């Protein structure tokens, strides 16, 4: 599932001000909200459009998220091959390089405190 462009969902340009953003959101929310839309025409796509609208508004209303989205949008426009990352597929099953078995501890009874262990 692809995430729609928030600017296209709201019907505004990237240069739109915060007031333009608010006006576009309010206009569309009146059309899509379940309390204000006509009950005679149930449309299954309306709920998805409403969710897209709420997500787009939340993204563009926050200045930090909007700047990050604009930066990503510019990067995708200049480097389209980075737009859709491909999933990695392992060629061989991963096998650990080091394997250890059970460890047993035994006290060293024949050493004095001054001697060191040499092997």
Tab-separated table of C-alpha atoms in Angstrom:
chain	number	residue	atom	x	y	z
A	1	UNK	CA	0.000	0.000	0.000
A	2	UNK	CA	1.411	3.370	-0.977
A	3	UNK	CA	1.093	6.435	1.179
A	4	UNK	CA	-0.573	9.283	-0.743
A	5	UNK	CA	1.124	12.661	-1.056
A	6	UNK	CA	-0.253	14.884	1.751
A	7	UNK	CA	-0.261	17.922	-0.517
A	8	UNK	CA	-2.396	16.120	-3.091
A	9	UNK	CA	-4.766	14.805	-0.410
A	10	UNK	CA	-5.354	18.325	0.887
A	11	UNK	CA	-5.370	19.903	-2.576
A	12	UNK	CA	-2.681	22.486	-1.786
A	13	UNK	CA	0.812	23.265	-3.030
A	14	UNK	CA	4.051	22.841	-1.107
A	15	UNK	CA	4.274	26.630	-0.770
A	16	UNK	CA	0.900	26.849	1.037
A	17	UNK	CA	0.814	28.723	4.328
A	18	UNK	CA	-0.501	27.341	7.601
A	19	UNK	CA	-3.769	29.225	7.052
A	20	UNK	CA	-4.189	27.657	3.600
A	21	UNK	CA	-3.521	24.271	5.163
A	22	UNK	CA	-6.167	24.828	7.846
A	23	UNK	CA	-8.765	26.052	5.339
A	24	UNK	CA	-8.218	23.076	3.031
A	25	UNK	CA	-8.449	20.657	5.959
A	26	UNK	CA	-11.670	22.175	7.302
A	27	UNK	CA	-13.279	22.173	3.860
A	28	UNK	CA	-12.466	18.509	3.279
A	29	UNK	CA	-13.282	17.331	6.797
A	30	UNK	CA	-16.819	18.731	6.401
A	31	UNK	CA	-17.255	16.573	3.290
A	32	UNK	CA	-15.727	13.369	4.655
A	33	UNK	CA	-16.627	13.285	8.357
A	34	UNK	CA	-19.341	10.699	9.172
A	35	UNK	CA	-21.391	13.257	11.120
A	36	UNK	CA	-21.650	15.681	8.181
A	37	UNK	CA	-21.787	13.487	5.074
A	38	UNK	CA	-25.167	12.396	3.693
A	39	UNK	CA	-26.278	8.993	5.032
A	40	UNK	CA	-28.018	8.012	1.781
A	41	UNK	CA	-24.764	7.431	-0.081
A	42	UNK	CA	-22.507	5.039	1.853
A	43	UNK	CA	-19.143	4.886	0.139
A	44	UNK	CA	-16.561	2.392	1.425
A	45	UNK	CA	-13.694	4.537	0.082
A	46	UNK	CA	-14.773	7.546	2.124
A	47	UNK	CA	-13.425	6.145	5.370
A	48	UNK	CA	-10.028	5.535	3.756
A	49	UNK	CA	-10.023	9.060	2.299
A	50	UNK	CA	-10.857	10.404	5.764
A	51	UNK	CA	-7.919	8.505	7.285
A	52	UNK	CA	-5.623	9.790	4.514
A	53	UNK	CA	-6.841	13.333	5.188
A	54	UNK	CA	-6.176	13.068	8.937
A	55	UNK	CA	-2.711	11.605	8.335
A	56	UNK	CA	-1.855	14.275	5.751
A	57	UNK	CA	-2.988	17.082	8.036
A	58	UNK	CA	-1.037	15.688	10.992
A	59	UNK	CA	2.090	15.434	8.837
A	60	UNK	CA	1.883	18.919	7.367
A	61	UNK	CA	0.634	20.710	10.484
A	62	UNK	CA	3.749	19.812	12.499
A	63	UNK	CA	6.660	21.999	11.244
A	64	UNK	CA	9.279	19.334	11.986
A	65	UNK	CA	7.383	16.546	10.200
A	66	UNK	CA	6.574	18.880	7.278
A	67	UNK	CA	10.241	19.827	6.840
A	68	UNK	CA	11.261	16.159	6.966
A	69	UNK	CA	8.585	15.237	4.425
A	70	UNK	CA	9.597	18.094	2.109
A	71	UNK	CA	13.243	17.005	2.326
A	72	UNK	CA	12.307	13.393	1.503
A	73	UNK	CA	10.081	14.576	-1.331
A	74	UNK	CA	12.925	16.612	-2.867
A	75	UNK	CA	15.346	13.692	-2.555
A	76	UNK	CA	12.887	11.341	-4.264
A	77	UNK	CA	12.403	13.855	-7.083
A	78	UNK	CA	16.149	14.173	-7.691
A	79	UNK	CA	16.967	10.482	-7.167
A	80	UNK	CA	13.956	8.382	-8.176
A	81	UNK	CA	15.884	5.120	-7.832
A	82	UNK	CA	15.882	5.692	-4.046
A	83	UNK	CA	12.115	6.195	-3.904
A	84	UNK	CA	11.177	2.550	-3.387
A	85	UNK	CA	13.685	0.440	-1.464
A	86	UNK	CA	13.849	-3.183	-2.450
A	87	UNK	CA	13.590	-5.826	0.280
A	88	UNK	CA	16.719	-7.824	1.013
A	89	UNK	CA	16.604	-11.536	0.348
A	90	UNK	CA	19.144	-13.813	1.989
A	91	UNK	CA	20.837	-16.108	-0.528
A	92	UNK	CA	21.863	-18.668	2.076
A	93	UNK	CA	20.524	-19.377	5.522
A	94	UNK	CA	22.484	-17.559	8.187
A	95	UNK	CA	24.799	-19.835	10.175
A	96	UNK	CA	26.703	-18.500	13.179
A	97	UNK	CA	30.475	-18.468	12.742
A	98	UNK	CA	31.190	-19.484	16.313
A	99	UNK	CA	29.544	-22.308	18.149
A	100	UNK	CA	30.100	-23.188	21.792
A	101	UNK	CA	29.072	-26.250	23.702
A	102	UNK	CA	28.431	-26.749	27.388
A	103	UNK	CA	31.081	-25.423	29.742
A	104	UNK	CA	32.204	-27.270	32.864
A	105	UNK	CA	33.928	-25.683	35.812
A	106	UNK	CA	36.386	-27.514	37.984
A	107	UNK	CA	38.536	-26.024	40.753
A	108	UNK	CA	42.298	-26.093	40.340
A	109	UNK	CA	43.341	-27.917	43.483
A	110	UNK	CA	47.079	-28.323	42.853
A	111	UNK	CA	48.032	-24.611	42.518
A	112	UNK	CA	49.258	-22.282	45.198
A	113	UNK	CA	48.246	-18.625	45.297
A	114	UNK	CA	51.652	-17.478	43.944
A	115	UNK	CA	51.754	-19.710	40.891
A	116	UNK	CA	50.167	-18.956	37.531
A	117	UNK	CA	48.546	-21.376	35.162
A	118	UNK	CA	50.709	-22.414	32.206
A	119	UNK	CA	49.537	-24.582	29.400
